[in-house]
XYZ file of C-alpha atoms in Angstrom:
530
model
C 44.188 14.815 69.557
C 41.470 14.550 71.936
C 39.644 11.632 71.232
C 36.192 13.649 70.997
C 37.606 15.867 67.507
C 39.439 12.742 66.440
C 35.859 10.909 66.707
C 33.885 14.039 65.158
C 36.567 13.918 62.729
C 36.064 10.725 61.117
C 32.206 10.939 61.296
C 32.914 13.644 59.314
C 35.288 12.041 56.861
C 32.457 8.800 56.794
C 29.393 10.896 56.137
C 31.675 12.741 53.438
C 32.940 9.320 51.788
C 29.240 8.157 52.060
C 27.490 11.623 50.360
C 30.219 10.922 47.303
C 29.549 7.202 46.878
C 26.557 8.075 44.881
C 27.773 10.067 43.038
C 30.912 8.095 42.340
C 28.821 4.842 41.586
C 26.492 7.295 38.798
C 29.373 8.588 37.840
C 31.446 4.870 37.195
C 27.664 3.708 36.159
C 27.622 5.749 33.341
C 31.216 5.703 32.207
C 30.820 1.971 32.557
C 27.198 2.462 30.456
C 29.181 4.954 27.978
C 32.190 2.468 27.032
C 30.001 -0.511 26.497
C 27.885 1.546 24.171
C 30.758 2.553 22.251
C 31.993 -0.695 22.183
C 28.892 -1.592 20.946
C 28.698 0.457 18.670
C 32.038 -0.166 17.206
C 31.575 -4.178 16.998
C 28.266 -3.625 15.574
C 29.849 -0.998 12.567
C 32.388 -3.877 12.020
C 29.787 -6.667 11.836
C 27.690 -4.737 8.965
C 30.820 -3.379 7.395
C 33.065 -6.720 7.291
C 31.255 -9.647 9.088
C 27.736 -9.810 7.774
C 26.913 -12.012 5.355
C 25.826 -9.086 3.246
C 28.943 -7.058 3.553
C 30.265 -8.160 0.161
C 27.037 -6.975 -1.694
C 27.735 -3.488 -3.270
C 25.848 -0.311 -2.070
C 26.748 2.635 0.013
C 28.581 1.943 3.490
C 26.359 4.155 5.099
C 23.332 2.213 4.168
C 25.124 -0.724 4.911
C 26.076 0.738 8.337
C 22.909 2.293 9.633
C 18.983 2.295 9.297
C 19.077 6.333 9.800
C 20.027 6.731 6.125
C 16.856 5.065 5.159
C 15.277 7.166 7.859
C 16.319 10.280 6.235
C 15.013 9.847 2.511
C 11.412 8.339 4.088
C 10.612 10.133 6.669
C 12.388 13.536 6.156
C 12.016 13.525 2.515
C 8.765 12.469 2.924
C 8.811 9.304 0.683
C 11.976 9.396 -1.480
C 13.562 6.731 -0.781
C 12.266 4.593 -3.842
C 13.990 7.420 -6.178
C 17.281 7.053 -4.179
C 17.605 3.583 -4.592
C 17.080 3.301 -8.227
C 19.703 6.329 -8.331
C 22.015 3.730 -6.171
C 21.157 0.858 -8.541
C 22.077 3.075 -11.732
C 25.459 4.138 -9.609
C 26.171 0.343 -8.182
C 24.667 -2.359 -10.225
C 21.357 -3.808 -10.685
C 21.733 -5.736 -7.057
C 22.435 -3.158 -3.844
C 22.493 -3.541 -0.133
C 20.132 -0.453 0.760
C 19.899 -1.283 4.874
C 22.088 -3.208 6.999
C 19.428 -5.987 6.620
C 18.021 -5.874 2.801
C 18.900 -6.014 -0.626
C 17.139 -4.660 -3.506
C 17.184 -5.589 -7.368
C 16.353 -3.664 -10.148
C 16.208 -6.564 -13.242
C 12.931 -7.074 -14.722
C 14.267 -11.082 -15.601
C 14.563 -12.115 -11.890
C 11.136 -11.405 -11.070
C 9.369 -14.229 -11.511
C 12.316 -15.795 -9.373
C 11.698 -13.869 -6.338
C 7.878 -13.701 -6.363
C 7.110 -17.651 -6.891
C 4.098 -19.575 -5.880
C 3.335 -21.439 -2.927
C 4.125 -24.583 -5.040
C 7.745 -23.294 -5.859
C 9.144 -22.842 -2.492
C 7.557 -21.060 0.586
C 7.928 -17.553 0.623
C 8.010 -15.214 3.821
C 6.960 -11.310 4.508
C 10.360 -9.370 6.409
C 9.075 -9.257 10.101
C 10.796 -5.898 10.630
C 9.289 -4.290 7.703
C 5.593 -6.082 8.689
C 6.007 -5.192 12.096
C 5.837 -1.645 12.012
C 2.822 -1.227 10.284
C 0.991 -3.007 12.774
C -1.246 -5.068 10.795
C 0.562 -8.323 10.636
C -2.134 -10.093 11.637
C -3.928 -9.289 8.301
C -3.340 -11.458 5.879
C -1.420 -9.328 2.947
C 1.249 -8.553 6.151
C 1.451 -12.114 7.300
C 5.314 -13.807 7.789
C 4.703 -17.107 8.108
C 3.678 -18.796 4.456
C 1.662 -21.399 5.768
C -0.447 -18.911 8.254
C -0.711 -16.308 5.264
C -1.704 -19.106 3.274
C -4.123 -20.146 5.804
C -5.399 -16.600 6.392
C -5.883 -16.086 2.693
C -8.224 -19.137 2.003
C -11.255 -18.254 2.911
C -11.115 -14.894 0.659
C -10.081 -15.776 -2.537
C -13.639 -17.129 -3.322
C -14.620 -13.430 -2.873
C -11.978 -12.012 -5.796
C -11.436 -14.585 -7.829
C -12.314 -14.155 -11.667
C -15.743 -16.072 -10.842
C -16.133 -14.695 -7.829
C -15.210 -10.918 -9.190
C -18.122 -12.014 -12.215
C -20.484 -12.466 -9.536
C -20.342 -8.897 -8.515
C -20.750 -7.566 -12.088
C -24.453 -6.769 -11.033
C -22.994 -4.198 -8.184
C -20.097 -2.913 -10.054
C -22.885 -1.774 -12.569
C -24.869 -0.299 -10.383
C -22.030 1.831 -8.430
C -20.938 3.006 -11.882
C -24.095 4.138 -13.255
C -24.798 5.993 -9.629
C -21.796 7.904 -10.236
C -22.312 8.138 -13.975
C -25.682 9.703 -12.940
C -23.898 12.373 -10.347
C -21.530 13.557 -12.700
C -24.758 13.909 -15.690
C -26.599 15.799 -12.736
C -24.251 18.436 -12.938
C -23.908 18.963 -16.550
C -23.688 22.663 -17.242
C -23.604 23.782 -13.875
C -20.166 25.004 -14.301
C -19.476 22.870 -10.557
C -15.701 21.924 -10.072
C -15.388 18.501 -8.990
C -13.017 16.814 -7.385
C -12.961 13.530 -9.264
C -10.031 11.943 -6.842
C -12.779 12.034 -4.118
C -15.435 10.760 -6.543
C -13.821 7.568 -7.742
C -11.995 6.893 -4.080
C -16.382 7.134 -3.295
C -16.966 4.536 -5.932
C -14.181 1.683 -5.004
C -15.304 2.775 -1.290
C -18.241 1.283 -1.878
C -17.143 -1.547 -4.226
C -15.359 -2.766 -1.630
C -17.360 -1.912 1.878
C -20.265 -3.337 -0.425
C -18.353 -7.037 -0.855
C -16.796 -6.855 3.157
C -20.307 -6.068 5.326
C -23.915 -5.537 4.740
C -24.215 -2.112 6.022
C -22.269 -0.203 3.594
C -21.841 3.267 4.080
C -22.950 4.703 0.221
C -20.423 7.056 -0.405
C -21.358 7.713 -3.573
C -24.517 9.362 -2.029
C -22.613 11.992 -0.224
C -22.815 15.425 -1.864
C -19.126 16.111 -1.619
C -18.266 12.193 -2.628
C -17.094 11.376 1.449
C -14.353 13.695 1.219
C -13.821 12.311 4.859
C -13.484 8.876 3.854
C -10.393 10.080 1.434
C -8.630 11.953 4.171
C -9.141 9.652 6.757
C -7.720 6.825 4.537
C -4.898 8.888 3.319
C -4.321 9.862 6.822
C -3.471 6.477 7.567
C -0.962 6.191 4.325
C 0.889 9.543 5.219
C 1.903 8.159 8.892
C 2.871 5.149 7.407
C 7.029 6.066 6.835
C 7.153 7.111 10.801
C 5.321 4.065 11.578
C 7.453 1.392 10.109
C 10.483 3.657 10.936
C 9.534 3.271 14.747
C 7.786 0.125 15.125
C 7.013 0.477 18.815
C 5.303 3.979 18.101
C 2.192 2.220 17.544
C 2.609 -0.068 20.723
C 2.969 3.681 22.903
C 0.530 5.313 21.149
C -2.347 2.827 22.499
C -1.445 4.048 25.803
C -2.073 7.612 25.343
C -5.123 9.704 25.596
C -6.208 10.420 21.807
C -6.195 14.269 22.212
C -2.437 13.999 23.167
C -1.644 11.763 20.485
C -3.685 14.049 17.791
C -1.420 17.206 19.157
C 1.757 15.748 18.756
C 1.190 13.585 15.973
C -1.182 15.813 13.362
C -1.748 12.694 10.910
C -2.602 9.906 13.699
C -6.216 10.947 13.834
C -7.029 8.535 10.239
C -4.976 5.458 11.718
C -7.698 5.564 14.700
C -10.340 6.678 13.303
C -9.698 4.082 10.528
C -9.229 1.281 13.007
C -12.890 2.064 14.366
C -14.584 2.101 11.323
C -13.531 -1.335 10.450
C -14.097 -2.236 14.213
C -17.634 -1.508 13.666
C -18.207 -3.569 10.895
C -16.442 -6.593 12.045
C -18.714 -6.219 15.316
C -21.679 -5.708 13.268
C -21.110 -8.859 11.304
C -20.507 -10.498 15.064
C -23.798 -9.657 16.187
C -25.342 -10.650 13.266
C -24.563 -14.228 13.372
C -24.924 -14.332 17.348
C -28.845 -13.362 16.646
C -29.037 -14.989 13.529
C -29.584 -13.155 10.826
C -29.252 -13.835 7.316
C -26.267 -13.460 6.020
C -26.435 -11.745 2.785
C -26.061 -8.564 1.328
C -27.868 -7.135 -2.047
C -30.221 -9.962 -1.422
C -28.127 -12.241 -2.933
C -24.608 -12.655 -1.680
C -22.815 -13.431 1.654
C -20.526 -10.726 3.001
C -16.932 -11.151 3.290
C -16.936 -10.671 6.537
C -19.789 -13.162 7.284
C -17.955 -15.719 5.623
C -14.774 -15.711 7.188
C -17.103 -15.662 10.405
C -18.824 -18.902 9.077
C -15.844 -20.494 7.545
C -14.048 -23.175 9.547
C -10.887 -20.934 10.602
C -10.052 -21.886 14.161
C -11.765 -19.332 17.028
C -8.140 -17.948 17.319
C -8.167 -16.497 14.114
C -11.919 -15.003 14.289
C -11.084 -12.672 17.353
C -12.232 -9.087 17.084
C -8.475 -7.588 16.874
C -7.539 -10.142 13.941
C -10.339 -9.509 11.968
C -10.220 -5.438 12.742
C -6.596 -5.721 10.779
C -8.097 -7.814 8.243
C -10.809 -5.106 7.820
C -8.476 -2.511 7.593
C -6.600 -3.868 4.800
C -9.505 -4.923 2.812
C -10.995 -1.346 2.927
C -7.772 0.408 2.499
C -5.956 -1.461 -0.391
C -9.937 -2.169 -1.886
C -10.287 1.896 -2.150
C -6.899 3.242 -2.973
C -4.873 1.712 -5.654
C -8.588 1.305 -7.620
C -8.915 5.280 -7.007
C -5.634 6.116 -8.349
C -5.899 3.690 -11.252
C -8.994 5.615 -12.272
C -7.311 9.215 -11.614
C -4.500 8.501 -13.867
C -6.179 7.183 -16.462
C -8.793 9.969 -16.642
C -6.269 12.753 -16.129
C -4.593 10.883 -19.438
C -7.914 10.952 -21.499
C -9.047 14.375 -20.595
C -5.673 15.654 -21.654
C -5.038 13.852 -24.805
C -8.199 14.663 -27.106
C -7.008 12.057 -29.509
C -7.257 9.262 -26.951
C -10.414 10.002 -26.059
C -12.009 10.843 -29.369
C -10.263 7.020 -29.794
C -12.306 5.883 -27.124
C -14.972 6.822 -27.835
C -15.429 5.737 -31.341
C -14.187 1.993 -29.855
C -17.304 2.578 -27.442
C -19.867 3.782 -29.485
C -21.182 0.434 -31.073
C -21.002 -1.540 -27.529
C -22.773 1.857 -25.764
C -25.318 2.230 -28.183
C -28.607 0.985 -27.020
C -27.302 2.569 -23.022
C -29.338 2.963 -20.520
C -31.131 0.302 -21.790
C -28.645 -2.690 -21.704
C -25.437 -2.836 -20.593
C -22.825 -4.480 -21.954
C -20.962 -7.439 -19.773
C -17.355 -7.432 -18.497
C -16.783 -9.857 -20.639
C -17.321 -8.081 -23.881
C -15.838 -4.733 -22.751
C -12.621 -6.597 -22.116
C -12.577 -7.322 -25.730
C -12.272 -3.996 -26.672
C -8.322 -3.652 -27.135
C -7.957 0.486 -27.070
C -9.663 0.324 -23.900
C -7.565 -2.485 -22.611
C -4.159 -0.570 -23.715
C -5.304 2.600 -22.113
C -6.193 0.682 -18.608
C -2.903 -1.231 -18.798
C -1.086 1.972 -19.186
C -2.840 3.475 -16.346
C -1.876 0.738 -13.879
C 1.482 0.450 -15.096
C 1.902 4.467 -14.210
C 0.141 4.289 -11.189
C 2.334 1.107 -10.098
C -0.129 -0.237 -7.625
C 2.428 -0.510 -4.586
C 5.496 1.521 -5.289
C 7.161 0.491 -2.022
C 9.349 -2.860 -2.630
C 7.769 -5.943 -1.657
C 11.039 -7.345 0.696
C 10.225 -11.266 0.096
C 12.285 -14.075 2.631
C 13.301 -17.359 1.207
C 13.348 -19.160 4.686
C 13.964 -22.415 3.456
C 16.913 -22.300 0.677
C 19.695 -19.285 -1.084
C 18.810 -17.712 -3.925
C 21.432 -17.130 -6.728
C 20.849 -13.783 -9.009
C 24.195 -13.542 -11.435
C 27.014 -14.473 -9.919
C 25.561 -13.320 -6.353
C 24.683 -15.903 -4.033
C 21.421 -14.490 -1.724
C 21.546 -16.200 1.883
C 18.461 -18.007 3.180
C 16.840 -15.467 5.150
C 18.053 -12.498 3.612
C 15.023 -10.298 2.604
C 15.369 -9.072 -0.695
C 12.890 -6.251 -2.369
C 11.690 -5.315 -5.856
C 9.825 -2.107 -6.826
C 6.650 -1.865 -9.591
C 8.282 1.566 -10.127
C 11.264 0.433 -11.222
C 9.776 -2.621 -13.060
C 6.896 -0.156 -14.776
C 9.839 2.656 -15.775
C 12.725 0.476 -17.115
C 13.686 2.924 -19.870
C 15.164 -0.540 -21.827
C 11.944 -2.053 -21.516
C 9.224 0.771 -21.960
C 10.186 3.598 -24.591
C 9.569 6.912 -23.172
C 8.900 5.179 -19.830
C 6.898 8.747 -18.026
C 4.895 9.130 -20.804
C 1.130 7.683 -20.828
C 0.988 5.959 -24.285
C -1.537 3.320 -24.739
C -0.276 2.291 -28.517
C 2.543 0.650 -26.884
C 0.390 -2.365 -25.791
C -1.512 -2.755 -29.655
C -0.602 -4.668 -32.173
C 0.386 -8.145 -32.568
C 4.477 -7.648 -32.064
C 4.279 -6.103 -28.416
C 7.692 -6.565 -27.242
C 7.448 -9.608 -24.253
C 9.294 -8.045 -22.377
C 6.699 -4.971 -21.748
C 4.417 -8.120 -20.177
C 7.186 -9.322 -18.121
C 8.017 -6.339 -16.577
C 3.896 -5.319 -15.439
C 3.062 -6.105 -12.407
C 0.738 -3.435 -10.499
C -0.458 -6.576 -8.430
C 2.658 -8.213 -7.799
C 3.195 -12.244 -8.219
C 3.606 -15.372 -6.911
C 1.880 -16.617 -3.370
C 1.210 -13.488 -1.900
C 0.432 -11.524 -5.063
C -2.598 -8.647 -4.967
C -5.614 -10.911 -3.626
C -8.190 -7.896 -5.842
C -6.618 -8.267 -9.434
C -9.543 -9.593 -10.956
C -11.981 -7.107 -9.173
C -9.518 -3.872 -10.236
C -9.774 -5.097 -13.530
C -14.321 -5.514 -13.407
C -14.105 -2.209 -11.631
C -12.362 -0.023 -14.551
C -13.451 -1.926 -17.528
C -16.594 -1.108 -16.095
C -16.782 2.466 -15.389
C -14.215 3.596 -17.729
C -16.859 1.892 -20.344
C -19.325 4.016 -19.250
C -17.525 7.221 -18.478
C -15.819 7.662 -21.729
C -18.812 6.384 -24.121
C -19.864 9.075 -26.817
C -22.846 10.937 -24.314
C -20.586 10.524 -21.363
C -20.524 13.081 -18.917
C -18.412 16.466 -20.254
C -15.630 16.977 -18.274
C -12.604 19.455 -18.433
C -9.729 19.235 -16.403
C -9.529 22.666 -14.100
C -6.643 23.992 -12.774
C -4.921 20.420 -12.354
C -1.847 19.295 -14.469
C 0.380 16.230 -14.677
C 2.105 16.650 -11.215
C -1.194 16.594 -9.332
C -1.204 13.439 -10.838
C 2.038 11.498 -11.127
C 3.595 9.867 -8.118
C 5.977 11.376 -6.216
C 5.929 10.230 -2.653
C 6.080 6.571 -1.798
C 4.803 6.029 1.607
C 3.965 2.014 0.302
C 1.487 3.939 -1.107
C 2.290 6.398 -3.850
C 0.785 9.960 -4.162
C 1.309 13.043 -5.974
C 2.659 16.294 -4.469
C 1.435 16.429 -1.374
C 0.684 20.190 -1.813
C -1.917 19.443 -4.602
C -5.295 20.597 -4.625
C -6.663 17.390 -5.752
C -7.859 16.168 -9.416
C -9.922 18.203 -10.415
C -13.142 19.185 -13.201
C -15.189 21.444 -14.496
C -18.379 19.273 -15.704
C -19.618 21.345 -18.276
């Protein structure tokens, strides 16, 4: 063969080999990646099913194997995992492994062991659960025990019983404003979204506490329905955010118009954040300008109080305080409003409850509006307290399990030793509907709370505000709101309301988005003002 042809052939062979090299490299890399991925999945499966410290705990293997099991019930089925967990407890017993990392316990006797005061032991949030919500800088979802305590401390004076009592004039003022709005509609035959009205009331309460520039939702002709939709947009987005924590980070990089098109419920969190940021920035501007830190002429706003506290500068950044504000605004509005929905629906649905309430309120409210009884006087009315307890029992507060971590010591539940660092959760839904404790648990029966021989287990299982070092900050305030508004609305001569195309399915909690909601296709809690 001539040398020239030989050289040409050699060049051609070399060129062909070089051309194939990327394909060969990519192919081998892809194959290697596939093998490594498959090997990792096999190892992870073996570890989770047989080697994990949780491998010996009862529960379905698929839940132990993958988080997609929970994803299916909470995202695809829209907040249904809490009900599935209850089914798992019925099948496997009081302690169940509900995902690769977490345990659930359904036993009222263990609640006070899991949710304890800081003096008993350190307790932390489960960081994987927290980070998806993007509120880990708030006191409520702070993971480290000591940091949570430092962040919560400046807020406590506002929400203690003494602090809530100091706000009583404001609570009475707002309750009277709502009552007046409803009374003015008397005889109009107008249909009112009472869930919007209650949300406006609780929203006005918490925003007046937090800022000196409250929006006055009750003055809006439609009871600030946009505020209601805004917060519920946030609630509806929670399951996806918990399932995909990285999504929160990505969303911040994408234009809002694109995000809104891809994720219709994403506008709620964005707008809610803007509302909170305006409130924080105004408080900061007022402090810089030397403006007096007062609201209603006498009280210091909560945000200004925090800014004036001895917290380090790192804790007073706009970004952190915005997260705190969002939690306070949201939690302060939703739970109280939902409880008011429950109480009012059943009072209107069951005439004997309304009649008994009016009879009990007759004397104490006889001189209204000339005088308004104090919260301390109202809370001595046994039947009203029973109605409020039953409303809180069925509205649950936070329906979702609240996973807690004991970072320093193992926990013992019966024969089961739970290793330190393992998240364990219990749910108010299961506590409040335990048929061994509450007869006919899904029925509204205030009488179960009356008398001298109430079963102690009823009070033990009653946890609408949770317990321990991370219990709900706003418990006293919530009781004040419920007592004052319910006494006013159901007094003799109060607003004459009648249910309008609203039944129990518009009230009962059927979706757990951390915050419980009724059926999503509901048209709301509607009443006719007669």
